[in-house]
CSV table of C-alpha atoms and ligand atoms in Angstrom, one decimal:
chain,number,residue,atom,x,y,z
A,151,MET,CA,48.5,-33.9,-45.4
A,152,VAL,CA,46.9,-32.9,-42.0
A,153,TYR,CA,44.1,-35.2,-41.1
A,154,THR,CA,41.9,-32.7,-39.3
A,155,SER,CA,39.5,-34.1,-38.5
A,156,PHE,CA,41.3,-37.1,-36.4
A,157,ILE,CA,42.9,-34.2,-33.5
A,158,GLY,CA,42.3,-35.0,-30.0
A,159,ARG,CA,39.8,-37.9,-30.9
A,160,SER,CA,38.8,-40.7,-28.8
A,161,LEU,CA,38.6,-43.9,-29.8
A,162,ILE,CA,35.4,-45.5,-27.3
A,163,GLU,CA,34.0,-47.7,-29.7
A,164,PRO,CA,34.2,-49.1,-32.8
A,165,GLY,CA,31.4,-46.3,-34.9
A,166,ASP,CA,33.5,-44.1,-33.4
A,167,PHE,CA,35.0,-43.1,-36.7
A,168,SER,CA,32.9,-42.7,-40.4
A,169,LEU,CA,33.7,-45.2,-42.5
A,170,GLU,CA,35.6,-43.1,-44.3
A,171,GLU,CA,38.4,-41.6,-41.2
A,172,MET,CA,38.5,-45.8,-41.2
A,173,GLU,CA,39.1,-45.9,-45.3
A,174,ILE,CA,42.1,-42.9,-44.3
A,175,LEU,CA,43.4,-44.8,-41.2
A,176,PHE,CA,43.6,-48.6,-43.1
A,177,SER,CA,45.5,-46.9,-46.1
A,178,LEU,CA,47.6,-45.1,-43.8
A,179,ALA,CA,48.9,-48.7,-41.8
A,180,GLU,CA,49.8,-50.2,-45.2
A,181,LYS,CA,52.0,-47.2,-46.2
A,182,ILE,CA,53.5,-47.9,-43.2
A,183,GLU,CA,53.6,-51.6,-43.2
A,184,ASN,CA,55.4,-50.7,-47.1
A,185,ASP,CA,57.6,-48.3,-46.0
A,186,GLU,CA,59.3,-48.5,-42.8
A,187,ASN,CA,60.6,-45.3,-42.0
A,188,TYR,CA,57.7,-43.9,-42.4
A,189,LEU,CA,56.8,-41.4,-39.5
A,190,ARG,CA,59.6,-42.1,-38.1
A,191,GLU,CA,60.4,-40.1,-35.7
A,192,SER,CA,56.6,-38.4,-36.7
A,193,CYS,CA,55.6,-37.7,-32.5
A,194,ARG,CA,59.2,-37.4,-30.8
A,195,GLY,CA,58.7,-35.2,-27.9
A,196,LYS,CA,54.9,-36.7,-28.0
A,197,LEU,CA,54.2,-39.1,-24.4
A,198,LEU,CA,51.6,-42.0,-24.6
A,199,ALA,CA,49.8,-42.8,-21.2
A,200,ALA,CA,49.1,-46.8,-20.9
A,201,LEU,CA,47.0,-47.6,-17.8
A,202,PHE,CA,46.9,-51.2,-17.8
A,203,PHE,CA,43.6,-52.0,-15.3
A,204,GLU,CA,44.2,-56.2,-17.2
A,205,PRO,CA,46.5,-58.5,-18.1
A,206,SER,CA,47.4,-57.8,-22.3
A,207,THR,CA,50.5,-58.5,-24.1
A,208,ARG,CA,49.4,-57.4,-27.6
A,209,THR,CA,47.7,-54.1,-27.0
A,210,ARG,CA,49.9,-53.1,-24.7
A,211,LEU,CA,53.3,-53.9,-26.3
A,212,SER,CA,51.9,-53.0,-30.3
A,213,PHE,CA,50.7,-49.8,-28.3
A,214,GLU,CA,54.9,-48.9,-26.6
A,215,ALA,CA,56.1,-50.0,-30.2
A,216,ALA,CA,54.1,-48.0,-32.3
A,217,MET,CA,54.8,-45.4,-30.2
A,218,LEU,CA,58.5,-45.8,-29.6
A,219,ARG,CA,58.1,-46.4,-33.4
A,220,LEU,CA,56.9,-43.3,-33.9
A,221,GLY,CA,59.8,-41.7,-32.1
A,222,GLY,CA,57.0,-41.1,-28.7
A,223,THR,CA,57.5,-42.1,-25.5
A,224,CYS,CA,55.7,-44.5,-23.1
A,225,LEU,CA,54.6,-44.3,-19.5
A,226,GLY,CA,52.3,-46.1,-17.5
A,227,PHE,CA,51.8,-49.2,-15.8
A,228,ALA,CA,51.0,-53.3,-16.2
A,229,GLU,CA,49.0,-53.5,-13.5
A,230,PRO,CA,46.6,-51.7,-11.0
A,231,GLY,CA,48.1,-53.0,-8.2
A,232,SER,CA,51.3,-50.9,-9.0
A,233,SER,CA,48.8,-47.6,-9.2
A,234,SER,CA,47.5,-45.6,-6.9
A,235,ALA,CA,44.3,-47.5,-7.4
A,236,ALA,CA,45.8,-50.1,-5.5
A,237,LYS,CA,44.8,-47.2,-2.3
A,238,GLY,CA,41.4,-46.7,-3.8
A,239,GLU,CA,42.3,-43.8,-5.6
A,240,SER,CA,39.7,-43.6,-8.3
A,241,LEU,CA,39.3,-43.6,-11.8
A,242,ALA,CA,38.4,-39.9,-12.7
A,243,ASP,CA,41.3,-39.2,-10.3
A,244,THR,CA,43.7,-41.6,-11.5
A,245,ILE,CA,42.7,-40.5,-15.9
A,246,ARG,CA,42.9,-36.4,-14.7
A,247,THR,CA,46.3,-37.1,-13.3
A,248,ALA,CA,47.5,-39.2,-16.2
A,249,ALA,CA,46.2,-36.2,-18.0
A,250,CYS,CA,48.1,-33.9,-16.7
A,251,TYR,CA,51.7,-36.3,-17.6
A,252,ALA,CA,50.6,-37.2,-21.4
A,253,ASP,CA,49.7,-36.4,-25.0
A,254,ALA,CA,46.9,-39.3,-25.1
A,255,ILE,CA,45.7,-42.2,-22.8
A,256,VAL,CA,45.5,-45.9,-24.0
A,257,MET,CA,43.3,-47.8,-20.6
A,258,ARG,CA,42.0,-51.5,-20.2
A,259,ASN,CA,39.8,-51.9,-17.6
A,260,PRO,CA,37.5,-54.7,-16.2
A,261,LYS,CA,34.4,-52.3,-16.0
A,262,GLU,CA,31.8,-52.2,-18.9
A,263,GLY,CA,31.8,-48.0,-19.6
A,264,SER,CA,35.4,-46.6,-18.0
A,265,ALA,CA,36.3,-45.9,-21.3
A,266,LEU,CA,33.4,-43.7,-21.7
A,267,LEU,CA,33.9,-42.4,-17.7
A,268,ALA,CA,37.3,-41.3,-18.5
A,269,LYS,CA,36.9,-39.5,-21.3
A,270,GLN,CA,34.6,-38.0,-19.6
A,271,PHE,CA,37.3,-36.5,-17.8
A,272,SER,CA,40.5,-36.4,-19.5
A,273,SER,CA,41.7,-33.3,-21.2
A,274,VAL,CA,43.6,-35.6,-24.1
A,275,PRO,CA,42.5,-38.1,-25.9
A,276,VAL,CA,41.3,-41.2,-24.4
A,277,ILE,CA,41.7,-44.9,-26.3
A,278,ASN,CA,40.0,-47.3,-25.0
A,279,ALA,CA,41.9,-50.9,-25.1
A,280,GLY,CA,39.1,-53.2,-23.6
A,281,ASP,CA,36.7,-52.3,-21.3
A,282,GLY,CA,35.3,-55.5,-20.0
A,283,GLY,CA,32.7,-56.8,-22.0
A,284,HIS,CA,31.6,-54.1,-24.1
A,285,HIS,CA,34.3,-53.1,-26.7
A,286,HIS,CA,37.9,-53.3,-27.9
A,287,PRO,CA,37.6,-51.2,-31.4
A,288,THR,CA,42.2,-50.7,-31.5
A,289,GLN,CA,41.3,-54.9,-32.4
A,290,THR,CA,38.4,-53.9,-34.8
A,291,LEU,CA,41.1,-52.2,-36.5
A,292,THR,CA,43.4,-54.6,-36.8
A,293,ASP,CA,41.1,-57.2,-37.6
A,294,LEU,CA,39.7,-55.0,-40.6
A,295,LEU,CA,42.8,-54.5,-41.7
A,296,THR,CA,44.0,-57.6,-41.9
A,297,ILE,CA,40.4,-58.6,-43.8
A,298,ARG,CA,41.8,-56.0,-45.7
A,299,ARG,CA,45.0,-56.8,-47.0
A,300,LEU,CA,44.5,-60.9,-46.3
A,301,LEU,CA,41.0,-60.5,-48.8
A,302,GLY,CA,41.7,-58.2,-50.5
A,303,LYS,CA,37.8,-56.4,-49.5
A,304,ILE,CA,35.7,-55.8,-46.0
A,305,ASP,CA,32.6,-56.6,-47.6
A,306,THR,CA,30.6,-59.5,-49.1
A,307,MET,CA,32.0,-62.4,-47.3
A,308,THR,CA,30.6,-64.7,-44.7
A,309,ILE,CA,32.2,-64.8,-42.0
A,310,GLY,CA,31.6,-67.0,-38.5
A,311,PHE,CA,32.4,-66.0,-35.2
A,312,CYS,CA,33.1,-69.3,-32.3
A,313,GLY,CA,33.7,-69.8,-28.9
A,314,ASP,CA,32.3,-67.2,-26.4
A,315,LEU,CA,29.7,-64.6,-27.5
A,316,LYS,CA,28.6,-63.8,-24.6
A,317,PHE,CA,31.9,-62.1,-23.0
A,318,GLY,CA,34.0,-61.6,-26.1
A,319,ARG,CA,34.5,-57.7,-26.5
A,320,THR,CA,36.5,-58.6,-29.9
A,321,VAL,CA,33.4,-59.9,-31.2
A,322,HIS,CA,30.9,-57.3,-30.0
A,323,SER,CA,33.3,-54.3,-31.4
A,324,LEU,CA,33.6,-56.2,-35.1
A,325,VAL,CA,29.9,-57.7,-35.4
A,326,LYS,CA,28.9,-54.1,-34.8
A,327,ALA,CA,31.8,-52.2,-37.5
A,328,LEU,CA,31.5,-55.2,-40.1
A,329,ALA,CA,27.7,-54.4,-39.9
A,330,ARG,CA,28.5,-51.1,-41.6
A,331,TYR,CA,29.8,-52.7,-44.5
A,332,ALA,CA,27.8,-54.5,-48.0
A,333,ASN,CA,26.9,-57.9,-48.1
A,334,ILE,CA,27.9,-59.2,-44.6
A,335,LYS,CA,26.4,-62.7,-43.6
A,336,MET,CA,27.2,-63.8,-39.9
A,337,LEU,CA,27.3,-67.2,-38.2
A,338,PHE,CA,27.6,-67.3,-34.5
A,339,ILE,CA,28.7,-70.6,-33.2
A,340,SER,CA,28.8,-71.1,-29.6
A,341,PRO,CA,27.5,-73.1,-26.3
A,342,LYS,CA,24.3,-71.9,-25.4
A,343,GLU,CA,25.6,-70.8,-22.7
A,344,LEU,CA,27.6,-68.3,-24.5
A,345,VAL,CA,25.3,-67.0,-26.9
A,346,ILE,CA,25.8,-63.6,-29.2
A,347,PRO,CA,23.7,-61.0,-26.4
A,348,GLN,CA,20.6,-60.3,-27.1
A,349,TYR,CA,21.0,-56.4,-27.4
A,350,ILE,CA,23.2,-57.1,-30.3
A,351,LYS,CA,21.0,-59.2,-32.4
A,352,ASN,CA,18.6,-56.6,-32.5
A,353,ASN,CA,20.4,-54.0,-33.6
A,354,LEU,CA,21.6,-56.7,-36.8
A,355,ILE,CA,17.9,-57.1,-36.9
A,356,LYS,CA,17.0,-53.4,-37.0
A,357,GLN,CA,20.3,-53.1,-39.6
A,358,GLY,CA,18.6,-56.0,-41.4
A,359,ILE,CA,22.3,-58.0,-41.5
A,360,VAL,CA,21.4,-61.3,-42.2
A,361,PHE,CA,22.6,-63.6,-39.4
A,362,GLU,CA,22.0,-67.3,-37.4
A,363,GLU,CA,23.0,-68.5,-35.1
A,364,ARG,CA,24.7,-71.9,-35.1
A,365,GLU,CA,26.1,-75.3,-32.2
A,366,ASN,CA,28.2,-76.7,-34.9
A,367,LEU,CA,31.1,-75.8,-36.3
A,368,GLU,CA,32.4,-78.3,-38.8
A,369,LYS,CA,29.0,-78.3,-40.0
A,370,SER,CA,29.6,-74.9,-40.6
A,371,MET,CA,32.8,-74.3,-41.8
A,372,SER,CA,32.6,-74.9,-45.6
A,373,GLU,CA,30.1,-71.8,-45.0
A,374,ILE,CA,32.8,-69.7,-43.9
A,375,ASP,CA,35.6,-66.9,-45.9
A,376,VAL,CA,36.9,-65.7,-42.1
A,377,LEU,CA,36.0,-67.2,-39.3
A,378,TYR,CA,37.3,-65.8,-36.2
A,379,MET,CA,37.7,-67.7,-33.0
A,380,THR,CA,37.7,-66.9,-29.5
A,381,ARG,CA,38.7,-67.7,-26.4
A,382,VAL,CA,36.8,-69.1,-23.9
A,383,GLN,CA,37.2,-66.5,-20.5
A,384,ARG,CA,38.3,-67.8,-17.5
A,385,GLU,CA,38.4,-64.0,-16.3
A,386,ARG,CA,34.2,-63.0,-17.0
A,387,PHE,CA,33.2,-66.3,-15.3
A,388,PHE,CA,31.6,-66.2,-11.7
A,389,ASN,CA,31.5,-69.6,-11.6
A,390,GLU,CA,35.0,-72.4,-12.1
A,391,ASP,CA,32.8,-75.5,-13.0
A,392,ASP,CA,30.3,-73.8,-15.7
A,393,TYR,CA,34.3,-73.0,-17.3
A,394,ILE,CA,35.6,-76.0,-16.8
A,395,ARG,CA,32.9,-77.7,-18.8
A,396,LEU,CA,32.7,-74.9,-21.4
A,397,LYS,CA,36.3,-74.3,-22.0
A,398,ASP,CA,36.5,-77.1,-24.5
A,399,THR,CA,33.6,-76.8,-27.0
A,400,TYR,CA,35.8,-76.0,-29.7
A,401,VAL,CA,38.9,-77.1,-30.8
A,402,LEU,CA,40.0,-76.4,-34.3
A,403,ASN,CA,42.5,-78.3,-35.9
A,404,SER,CA,44.0,-80.0,-38.8
A,405,GLU,CA,40.9,-82.4,-39.5
A,406,LYS,CA,38.4,-79.5,-39.0
A,407,MET,CA,40.2,-77.2,-41.4
A,408,THR,CA,39.7,-79.8,-44.1
A,409,PHE,CA,36.2,-78.7,-44.3
A,410,ALA,CA,36.7,-74.9,-44.4
A,411,LYS,CA,37.6,-72.7,-48.2
A,412,GLU,CA,41.2,-72.8,-49.8
A,413,LYS,CA,40.9,-69.0,-49.1
A,414,MET,CA,39.1,-69.0,-45.9
A,415,LEU,CA,41.5,-67.1,-43.4
A,416,VAL,CA,41.5,-68.1,-39.6
A,417,LEU,CA,41.9,-65.3,-37.1
A,418,HIS,CA,41.8,-65.4,-33.6
A,419,PRO,CA,42.2,-62.0,-31.7
A,420,LEU,CA,44.2,-64.1,-29.1
A,421,PRO,CA,45.6,-65.2,-26.4
A,422,ARG,CA,44.5,-68.5,-27.4
A,423,VAL,CA,44.5,-71.8,-24.9
A,424,ASN,CA,43.3,-74.9,-26.4
A,425,GLU,CA,41.0,-73.7,-28.8
A,426,ILE,CA,43.3,-73.8,-32.2
A,427,SER,CA,45.7,-76.6,-31.8
A,428,ILE,CA,48.8,-75.6,-32.6
A,429,GLU,CA,48.6,-78.3,-35.8
A,430,VAL,CA,46.8,-74.9,-37.4
A,431,ASP,CA,49.5,-72.8,-36.5
A,432,ASN,CA,51.2,-74.2,-40.1
A,433,ASP,CA,48.0,-74.0,-42.5
A,434,PRO,CA,48.7,-71.3,-44.7
A,435,ARG,CA,44.8,-69.8,-43.7
A,436,ALA,CA,46.1,-69.6,-40.3
A,437,ALA,CA,46.4,-65.3,-40.0
A,438,TYR,CA,46.3,-65.1,-36.1
A,439,PHE,CA,49.6,-64.0,-35.6
A,440,LYS,CA,50.0,-61.7,-39.1
A,441,GLN,CA,46.7,-60.6,-37.3
A,442,ALA,CA,49.0,-59.4,-34.0
A,443,LYS,CA,51.3,-57.8,-36.4
A,444,TYR,CA,48.8,-55.7,-38.3
A,445,GLY,CA,47.8,-54.6,-34.6
A,446,MET,CA,50.6,-52.3,-34.6
A,447,TYR,CA,50.9,-50.6,-37.9
A,448,ALA,CA,47.0,-50.1,-37.0
A,449,ARG,CA,47.7,-48.6,-33.8
A,450,MET,CA,50.9,-46.5,-34.9
A,451,ALA,CA,48.0,-44.9,-38.0
A,452,LEU,CA,45.8,-44.2,-35.3
A,453,LEU,CA,48.6,-42.2,-32.6
A,454,ALA,CA,49.3,-40.9,-35.7
A,455,LEU,CA,46.4,-39.4,-37.0
A,456,ILE,CA,44.7,-38.0,-33.4
A,457,LEU,CA,48.4,-36.6,-32.3
A,458,GLY,CA,48.3,-34.1,-35.7
A,459,VAL,CA,50.9,-36.1,-37.9
A,460,SER,CA,51.2,-35.1,-41.2
A,461,CYS,CA,50.9,-38.0,-42.9
B,519,CP,N1,44.0,-60.1,-28.5
B,519,CP,C1,44.5,-58.8,-27.6
B,519,CP,O1,43.6,-58.0,-26.6
B,519,CP,O2,45.4,-59.3,-26.8
B,519,CP,P1,45.9,-58.7,-25.2
B,519,CP,O3,44.8,-59.3,-23.9
B,519,CP,O4,46.8,-60.0,-25.2
B,519,CP,O5,45.7,-57.8,-25.1
């Protein structure tokens, strides 16, 4: 069956797909996970342009792995210095050009709103792989798929977001996506300087979503079903002193894990720096490397759907 509603669609922010469409995508990702030959070679002859104006390990590699596993091919650049952006070419012209060569474009760019701009100048679908501190919708697909696979549901839970909630685009996207599910309570745990932006809180209030802002992680642990840790992002600070003062505000270690529920999930979009001690990696509740793998399945499903593969 071909899901025609997805064909040629861009993904710029987490609300771009309906809940029904998200279900189709997650079911497809689970089929791919369960049968590694499923959809193999289904994108033969298709090209994905991966344009990364900012560093990435997981997003870029998982998109490349996804496209290669589907039988397609990738082209692009991993840093803007090797593209004509270094000579002053505009984003609009870069996108128009990449759209001449590829069937879809995935782009990461440090500027908020750049993905929407790219969509406006592209004749092929554009997938936002992170636009500054704004959104990272394919990380959200990854996060929701991980929660669905490991908890068996996406609704009815308390999720704790901890760390840099001001600049963290993965948090901004996941909050927006989770607000569409039933019985979600959100705890925002951050230092005062890195609180979740007011516009996001206003939207949650309008939607009647229950949330609380806190500073203490230990005292919140026992309430949480999914703990979403984040890195304090050096690259988003204007002032190095502020970064140094705030970077180790929260460090999740084995001692803090003793306060957590037996089935709590620890997620992290990664990369981590110090915010999760490596001793936590052996805790069965630590799911961040499984999450990185689910990212590939989610991106395979996304590419197959927007490229019109029969699934
Ligand atoms: N989660 C994520 O976006 O990781 P990368 O920066 O390594 O792509």
